[in-house]
mmCIF file of C-alpha atoms and ligand atoms in Angstrom:
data_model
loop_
_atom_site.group_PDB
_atom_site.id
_atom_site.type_symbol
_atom_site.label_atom_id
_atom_site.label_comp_id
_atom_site.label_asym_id
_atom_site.label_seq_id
_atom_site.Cartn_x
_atom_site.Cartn_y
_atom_site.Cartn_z
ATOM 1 C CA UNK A 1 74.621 104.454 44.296
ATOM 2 C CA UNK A 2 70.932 103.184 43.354
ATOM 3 C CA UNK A 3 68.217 103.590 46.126
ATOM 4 C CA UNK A 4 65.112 102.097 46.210
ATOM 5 C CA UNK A 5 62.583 104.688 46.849
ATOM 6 C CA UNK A 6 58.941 103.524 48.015
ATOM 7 C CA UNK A 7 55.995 105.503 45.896
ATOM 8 C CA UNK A 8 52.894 105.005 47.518
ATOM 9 C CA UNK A 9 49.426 105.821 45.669
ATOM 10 C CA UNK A 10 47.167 107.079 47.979
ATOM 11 C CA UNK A 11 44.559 109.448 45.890
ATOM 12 C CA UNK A 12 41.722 106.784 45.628
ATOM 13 C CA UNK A 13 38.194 107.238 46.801
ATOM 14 C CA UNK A 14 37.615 103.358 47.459
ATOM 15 C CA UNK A 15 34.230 103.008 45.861
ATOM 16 C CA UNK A 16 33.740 99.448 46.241
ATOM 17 C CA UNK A 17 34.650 99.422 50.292
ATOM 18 C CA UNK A 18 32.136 102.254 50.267
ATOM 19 C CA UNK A 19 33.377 103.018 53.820
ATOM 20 C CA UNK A 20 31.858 106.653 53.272
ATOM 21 C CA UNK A 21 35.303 107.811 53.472
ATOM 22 C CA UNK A 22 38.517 106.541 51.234
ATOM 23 C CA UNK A 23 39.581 103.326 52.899
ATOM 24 C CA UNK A 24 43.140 103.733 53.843
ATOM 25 C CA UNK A 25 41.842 106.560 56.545
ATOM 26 C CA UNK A 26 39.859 103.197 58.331
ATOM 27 C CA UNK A 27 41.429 102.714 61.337
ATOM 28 C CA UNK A 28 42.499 99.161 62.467
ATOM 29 C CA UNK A 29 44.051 98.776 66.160
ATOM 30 C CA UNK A 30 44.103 102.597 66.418
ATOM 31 C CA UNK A 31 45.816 103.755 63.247
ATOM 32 C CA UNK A 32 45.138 104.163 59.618
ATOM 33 C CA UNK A 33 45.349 101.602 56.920
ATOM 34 C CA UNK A 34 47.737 104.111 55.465
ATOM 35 C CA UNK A 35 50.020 104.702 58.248
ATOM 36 C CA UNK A 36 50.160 100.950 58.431
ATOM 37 C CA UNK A 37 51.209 100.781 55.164
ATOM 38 C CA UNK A 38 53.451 103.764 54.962
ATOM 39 C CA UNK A 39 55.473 102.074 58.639
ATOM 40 C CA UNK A 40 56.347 98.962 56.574
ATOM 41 C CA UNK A 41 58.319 100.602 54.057
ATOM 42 C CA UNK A 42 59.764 103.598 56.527
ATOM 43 C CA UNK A 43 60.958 100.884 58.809
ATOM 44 C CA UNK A 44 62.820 98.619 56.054
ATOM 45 C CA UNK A 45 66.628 98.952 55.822
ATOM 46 C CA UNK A 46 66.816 99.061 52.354
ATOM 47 C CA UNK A 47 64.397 102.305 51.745
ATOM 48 C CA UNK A 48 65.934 105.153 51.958
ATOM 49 C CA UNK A 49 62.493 107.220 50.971
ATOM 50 C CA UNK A 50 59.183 107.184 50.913
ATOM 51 C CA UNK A 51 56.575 109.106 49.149
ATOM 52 C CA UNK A 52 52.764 109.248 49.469
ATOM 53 C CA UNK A 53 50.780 110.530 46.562
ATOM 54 C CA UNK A 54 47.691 112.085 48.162
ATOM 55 C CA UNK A 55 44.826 113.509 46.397
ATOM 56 C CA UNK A 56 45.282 117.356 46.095
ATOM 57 C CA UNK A 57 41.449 118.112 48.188
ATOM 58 C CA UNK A 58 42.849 115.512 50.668
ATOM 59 C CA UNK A 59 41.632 116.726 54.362
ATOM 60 C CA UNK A 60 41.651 113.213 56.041
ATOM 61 C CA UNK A 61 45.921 112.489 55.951
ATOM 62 C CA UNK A 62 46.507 115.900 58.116
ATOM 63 C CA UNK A 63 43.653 115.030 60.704
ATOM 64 C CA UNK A 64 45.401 111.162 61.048
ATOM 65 C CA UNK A 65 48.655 111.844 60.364
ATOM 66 C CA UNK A 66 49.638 112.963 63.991
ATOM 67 C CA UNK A 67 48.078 110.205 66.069
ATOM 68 C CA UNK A 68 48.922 107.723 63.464
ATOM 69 C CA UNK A 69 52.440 107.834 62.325
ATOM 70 C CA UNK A 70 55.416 106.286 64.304
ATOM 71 C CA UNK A 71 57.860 107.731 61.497
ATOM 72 C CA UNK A 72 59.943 110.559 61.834
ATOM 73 C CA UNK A 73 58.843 112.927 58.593
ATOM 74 C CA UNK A 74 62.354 113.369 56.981
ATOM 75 C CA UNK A 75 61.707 109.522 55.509
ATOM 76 C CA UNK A 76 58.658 110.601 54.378
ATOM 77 C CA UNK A 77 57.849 112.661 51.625
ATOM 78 C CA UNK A 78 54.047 113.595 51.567
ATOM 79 C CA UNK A 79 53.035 114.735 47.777
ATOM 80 C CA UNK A 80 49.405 116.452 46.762
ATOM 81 C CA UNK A 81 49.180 115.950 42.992
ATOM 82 C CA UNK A 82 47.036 112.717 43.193
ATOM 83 C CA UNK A 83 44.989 111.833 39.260
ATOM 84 C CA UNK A 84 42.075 110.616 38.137
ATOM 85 C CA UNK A 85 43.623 107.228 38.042
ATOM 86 C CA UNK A 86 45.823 104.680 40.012
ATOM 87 C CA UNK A 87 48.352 105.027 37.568
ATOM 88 C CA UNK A 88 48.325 108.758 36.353
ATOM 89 C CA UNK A 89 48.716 109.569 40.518
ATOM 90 C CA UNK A 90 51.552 107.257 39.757
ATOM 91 C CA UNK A 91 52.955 109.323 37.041
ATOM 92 C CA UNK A 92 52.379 112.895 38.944
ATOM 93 C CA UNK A 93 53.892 111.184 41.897
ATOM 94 C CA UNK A 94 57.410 110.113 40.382
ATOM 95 C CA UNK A 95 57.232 113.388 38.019
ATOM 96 C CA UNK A 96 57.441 115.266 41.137
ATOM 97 C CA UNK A 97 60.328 113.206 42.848
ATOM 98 C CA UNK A 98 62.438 113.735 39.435
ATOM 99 C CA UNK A 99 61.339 117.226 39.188
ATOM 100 C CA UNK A 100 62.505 117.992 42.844
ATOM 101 C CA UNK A 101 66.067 115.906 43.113
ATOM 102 C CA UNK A 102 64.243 113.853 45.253
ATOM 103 C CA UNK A 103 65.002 110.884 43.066
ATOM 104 C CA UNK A 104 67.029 110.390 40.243
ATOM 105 C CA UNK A 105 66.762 108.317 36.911
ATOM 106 C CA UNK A 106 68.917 105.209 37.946
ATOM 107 C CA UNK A 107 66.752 104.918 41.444
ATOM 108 C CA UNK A 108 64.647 102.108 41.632
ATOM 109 C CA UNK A 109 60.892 102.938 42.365
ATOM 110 C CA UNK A 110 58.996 100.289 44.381
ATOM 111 C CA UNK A 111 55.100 101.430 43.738
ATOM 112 C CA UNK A 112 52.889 99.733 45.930
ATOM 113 C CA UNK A 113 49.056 100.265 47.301
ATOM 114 C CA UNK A 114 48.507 102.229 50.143
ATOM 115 C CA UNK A 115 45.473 99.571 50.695
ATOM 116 C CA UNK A 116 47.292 96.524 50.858
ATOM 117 C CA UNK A 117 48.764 97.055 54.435
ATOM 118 C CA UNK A 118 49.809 93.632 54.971
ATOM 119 C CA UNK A 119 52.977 93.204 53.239
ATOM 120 C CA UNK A 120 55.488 90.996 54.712
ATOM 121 C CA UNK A 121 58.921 92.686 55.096
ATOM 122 C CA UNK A 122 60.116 89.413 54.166
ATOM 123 C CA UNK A 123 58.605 89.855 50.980
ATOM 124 C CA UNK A 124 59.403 93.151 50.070
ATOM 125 C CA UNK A 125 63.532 92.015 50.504
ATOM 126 C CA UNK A 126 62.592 89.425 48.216
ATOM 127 C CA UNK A 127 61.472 92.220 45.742
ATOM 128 C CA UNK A 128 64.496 94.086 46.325
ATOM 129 C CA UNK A 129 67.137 91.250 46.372
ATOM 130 C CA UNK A 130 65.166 89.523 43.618
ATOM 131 C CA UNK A 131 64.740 92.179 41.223
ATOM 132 C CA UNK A 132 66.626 95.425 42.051
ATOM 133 C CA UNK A 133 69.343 94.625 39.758
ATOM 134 C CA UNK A 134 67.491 94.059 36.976
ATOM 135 C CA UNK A 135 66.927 96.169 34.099
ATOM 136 C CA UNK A 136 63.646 95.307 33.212
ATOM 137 C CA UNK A 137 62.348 95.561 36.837
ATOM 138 C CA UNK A 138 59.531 92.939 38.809
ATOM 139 C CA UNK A 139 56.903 92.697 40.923
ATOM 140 C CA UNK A 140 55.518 90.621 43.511
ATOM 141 C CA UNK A 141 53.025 87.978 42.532
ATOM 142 C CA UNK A 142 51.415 84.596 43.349
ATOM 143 C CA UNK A 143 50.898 81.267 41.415
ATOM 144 C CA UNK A 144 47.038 81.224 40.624
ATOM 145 C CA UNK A 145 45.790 78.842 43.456
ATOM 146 C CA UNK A 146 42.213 77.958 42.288
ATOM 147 C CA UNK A 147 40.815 76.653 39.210
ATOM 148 C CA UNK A 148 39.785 79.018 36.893
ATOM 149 C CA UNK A 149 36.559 79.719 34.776
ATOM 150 C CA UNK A 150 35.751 81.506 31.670
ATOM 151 C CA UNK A 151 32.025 82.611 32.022
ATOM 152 C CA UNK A 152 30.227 82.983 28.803
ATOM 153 C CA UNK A 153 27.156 85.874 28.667
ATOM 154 C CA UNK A 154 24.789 84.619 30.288
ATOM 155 C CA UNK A 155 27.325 83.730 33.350
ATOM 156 C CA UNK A 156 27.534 79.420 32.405
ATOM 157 C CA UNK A 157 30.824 78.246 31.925
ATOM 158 C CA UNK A 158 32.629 78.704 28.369
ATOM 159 C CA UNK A 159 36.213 77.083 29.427
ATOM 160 C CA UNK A 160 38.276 76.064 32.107
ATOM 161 C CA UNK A 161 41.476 77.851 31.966
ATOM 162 C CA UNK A 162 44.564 75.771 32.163
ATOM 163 C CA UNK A 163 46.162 77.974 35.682
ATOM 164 C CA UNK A 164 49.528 76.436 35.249
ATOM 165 C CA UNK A 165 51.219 79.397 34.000
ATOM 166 C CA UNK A 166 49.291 82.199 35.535
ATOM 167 C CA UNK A 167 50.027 84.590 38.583
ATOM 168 C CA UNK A 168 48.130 86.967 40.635
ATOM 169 C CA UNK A 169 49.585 90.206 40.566
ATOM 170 C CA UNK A 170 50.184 92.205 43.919
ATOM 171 C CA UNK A 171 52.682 94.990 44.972
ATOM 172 C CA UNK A 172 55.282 96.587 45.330
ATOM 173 C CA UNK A 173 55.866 96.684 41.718
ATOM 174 C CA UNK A 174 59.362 97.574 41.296
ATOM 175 C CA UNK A 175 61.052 99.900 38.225
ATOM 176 C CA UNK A 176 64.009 102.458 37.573
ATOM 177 C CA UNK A 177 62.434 105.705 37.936
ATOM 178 C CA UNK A 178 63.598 105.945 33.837
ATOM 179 C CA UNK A 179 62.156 103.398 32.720
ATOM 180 C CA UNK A 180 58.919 104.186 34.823
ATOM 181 C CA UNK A 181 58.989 107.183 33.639
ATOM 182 C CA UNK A 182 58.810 106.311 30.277
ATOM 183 C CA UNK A 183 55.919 103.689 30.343
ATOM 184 C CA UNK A 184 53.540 106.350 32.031
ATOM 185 C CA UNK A 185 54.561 109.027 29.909
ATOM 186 C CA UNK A 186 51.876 109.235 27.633
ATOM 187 C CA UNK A 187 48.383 107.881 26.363
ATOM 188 C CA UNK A 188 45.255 106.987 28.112
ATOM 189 C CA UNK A 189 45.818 105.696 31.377
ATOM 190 C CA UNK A 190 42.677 104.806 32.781
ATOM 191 C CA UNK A 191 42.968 101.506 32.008
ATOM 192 C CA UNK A 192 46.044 100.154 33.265
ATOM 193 C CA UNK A 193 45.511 98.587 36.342
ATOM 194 C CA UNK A 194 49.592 98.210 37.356
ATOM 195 C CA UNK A 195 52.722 99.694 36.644
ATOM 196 C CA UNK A 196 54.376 96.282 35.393
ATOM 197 C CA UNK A 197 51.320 96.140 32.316
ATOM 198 C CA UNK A 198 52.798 99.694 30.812
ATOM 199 C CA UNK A 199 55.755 98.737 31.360
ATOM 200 C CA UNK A 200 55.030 95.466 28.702
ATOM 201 C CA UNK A 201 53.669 98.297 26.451
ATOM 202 C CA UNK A 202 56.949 98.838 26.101
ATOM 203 C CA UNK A 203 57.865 95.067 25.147
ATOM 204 C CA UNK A 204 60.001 94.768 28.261
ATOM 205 C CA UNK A 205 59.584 91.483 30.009
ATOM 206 C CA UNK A 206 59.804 91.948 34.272
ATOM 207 C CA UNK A 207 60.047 89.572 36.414
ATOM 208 C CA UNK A 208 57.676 87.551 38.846
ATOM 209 C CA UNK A 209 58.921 87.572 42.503
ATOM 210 C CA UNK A 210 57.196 85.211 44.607
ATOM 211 C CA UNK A 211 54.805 87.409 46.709
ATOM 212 C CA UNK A 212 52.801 86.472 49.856
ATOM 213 C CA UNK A 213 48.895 85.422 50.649
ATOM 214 C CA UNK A 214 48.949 87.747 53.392
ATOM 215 C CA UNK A 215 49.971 90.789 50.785
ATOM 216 C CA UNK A 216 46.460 91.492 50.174
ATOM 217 C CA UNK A 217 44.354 94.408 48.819
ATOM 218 C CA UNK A 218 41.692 95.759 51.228
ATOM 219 C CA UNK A 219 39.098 96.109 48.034
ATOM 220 C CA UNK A 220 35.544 94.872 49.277
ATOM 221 C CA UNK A 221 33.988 95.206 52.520
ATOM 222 C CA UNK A 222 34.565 91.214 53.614
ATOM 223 C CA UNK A 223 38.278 92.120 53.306
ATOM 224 C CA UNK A 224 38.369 93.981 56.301
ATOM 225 C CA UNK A 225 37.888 90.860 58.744
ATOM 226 C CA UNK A 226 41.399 89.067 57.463
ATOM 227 C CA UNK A 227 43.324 92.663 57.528
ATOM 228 C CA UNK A 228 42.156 92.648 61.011
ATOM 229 C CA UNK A 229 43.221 89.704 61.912
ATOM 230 C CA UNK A 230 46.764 90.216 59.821
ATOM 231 C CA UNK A 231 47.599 93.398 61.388
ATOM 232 C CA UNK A 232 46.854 92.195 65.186
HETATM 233 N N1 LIG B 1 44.604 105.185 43.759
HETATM 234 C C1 LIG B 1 45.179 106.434 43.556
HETATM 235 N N2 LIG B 1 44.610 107.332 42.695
HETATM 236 C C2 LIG B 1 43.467 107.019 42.042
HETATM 237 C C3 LIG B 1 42.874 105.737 42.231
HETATM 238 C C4 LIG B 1 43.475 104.831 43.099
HETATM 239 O O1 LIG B 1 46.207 106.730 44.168
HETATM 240 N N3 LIG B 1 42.914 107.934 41.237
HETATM 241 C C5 LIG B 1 45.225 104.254 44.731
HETATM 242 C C6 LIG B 1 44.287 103.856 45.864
HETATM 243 O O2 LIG B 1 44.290 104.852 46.881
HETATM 244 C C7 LIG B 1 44.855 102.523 46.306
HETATM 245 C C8 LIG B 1 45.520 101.954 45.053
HETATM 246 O O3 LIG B 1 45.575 103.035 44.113
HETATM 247 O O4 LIG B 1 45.845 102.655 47.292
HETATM 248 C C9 LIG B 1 44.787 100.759 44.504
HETATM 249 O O5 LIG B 1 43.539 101.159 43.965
HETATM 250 P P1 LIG B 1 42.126 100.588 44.398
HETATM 251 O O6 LIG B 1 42.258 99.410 45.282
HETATM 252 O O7 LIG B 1 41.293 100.475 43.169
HETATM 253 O O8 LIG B 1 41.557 101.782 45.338
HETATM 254 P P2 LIG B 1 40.378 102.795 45.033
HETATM 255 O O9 LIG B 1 40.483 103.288 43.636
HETATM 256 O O10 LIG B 1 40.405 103.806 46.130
HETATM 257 O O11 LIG B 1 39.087 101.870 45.220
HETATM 258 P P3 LIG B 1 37.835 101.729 44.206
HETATM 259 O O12 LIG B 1 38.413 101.313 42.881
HETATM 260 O O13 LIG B 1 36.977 100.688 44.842
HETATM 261 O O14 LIG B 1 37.186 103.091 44.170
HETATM 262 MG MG1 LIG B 2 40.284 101.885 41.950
#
């Protein structure tokens, strides 16, 4: 039977939170961003794994990890072969699950930042019942709220954008391992952002699952004070 298998990205340095250390080892309420993250999907019904994709000179997930986690370690896979980007600690990620029987081609892969430690569990079964049977996979995402503005060079406004048939993207961003597999395979990486925009490389279509305002990214500094408040 297909399992949905949680891959969890988790190699990043967080340059723009400049907390001097990679934001998902900030603690909020006593534990890590990432073990915040990692309890959502370890305590859903409907994953039977997860896997974190650390960087490989990592020192910060074995000094948290033992205060921090509530989940017992045989739902949680911890992997070392983080990139140079988002997506190519992706690919090493699921290479190694395939590699080690740890997942197999038909499996669905839900990828999803270890920064955005706010996710709804309501959400993610909307992901799952949404799009789990469907071939060319989906993500979570929200309508475009605010009205949008194309900036010309010297930053004055070019264009309004009609927003009508635009969404936000967010994770979990949900795949077969296969196909996955596939849209990472080769080629530069660097510059795709999410899993679902390689997977279009591939002229695949996947769907847009409503997501969830709370789901969000902890990116710039003024983020922290609303994943604060989320996470009390
Ligand atoms: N990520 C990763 N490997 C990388 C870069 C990013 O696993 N080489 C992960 C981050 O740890 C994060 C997620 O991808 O969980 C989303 O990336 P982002 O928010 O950009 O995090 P950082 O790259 O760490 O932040 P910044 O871009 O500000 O440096
Ligand atoms: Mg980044």
């Amino acid at each position: 039977m297909k399992r949905h298998i949680a891959l969890i990205p988790a190699a990043g340095v967080g340059e723009r939170f400049g907390a001097g250390k990679p934001k998902q080892y900030v603690e909020i309420n006593g534990r890590t961003v990432l073990a915040h993250t990692l309890d959502i999907f370890t305590a859903h019904p409907d994953i039977s794994l997860t896997a974190v994709v650390l960087s490989p000179n990592d020192t910060y997930f074995s000094e948290t990890h033992q205060a921090c986690f509530q989940t017992a370690s045989d739902q949680l896979i911890v992997l070392r072969c983080g990139g140079e980007s988002r997506a190519e600690t992706v690919r090493n990620g699921l290479n190694a699950l395939l590699e080690r029987g740890l997942a197999d081609a038909g499996d669905n892969i839900l990828v999803h930042d270890a920064a955005r430690c706010c996710l709804p569990a309501e959400a993610l079964g909307r992901l799952i019942s949404e799009a789990g049977d469907a071939e060319e996979g989906g993500i979570l995402a929200v309508p475009v709220a605010d009205t949008l503005k194309q900036a010309d060079e010297h930053r004055r406004i070019n264009a309004t954008v009609p927003r009508n048939a635009l969404w936000q993207a967010q994770t979990p961003q949900l795949f077969r391992a296969d196909l996955l597999q596939r849209a990472l395979a080769e080629g530069d990486l660097s510059r795709i952002t999410d899993e679902a925009s390689a997977v279009e490389m591939l002229g695949i279509r996947p769907r847009l699952v409503q997501g969830d305002s709370r789901n969000l990214k902890l990116t710039l500094p003024q983020d922290e004070f609303i994943v604060r408040l989320l996470l009390k």
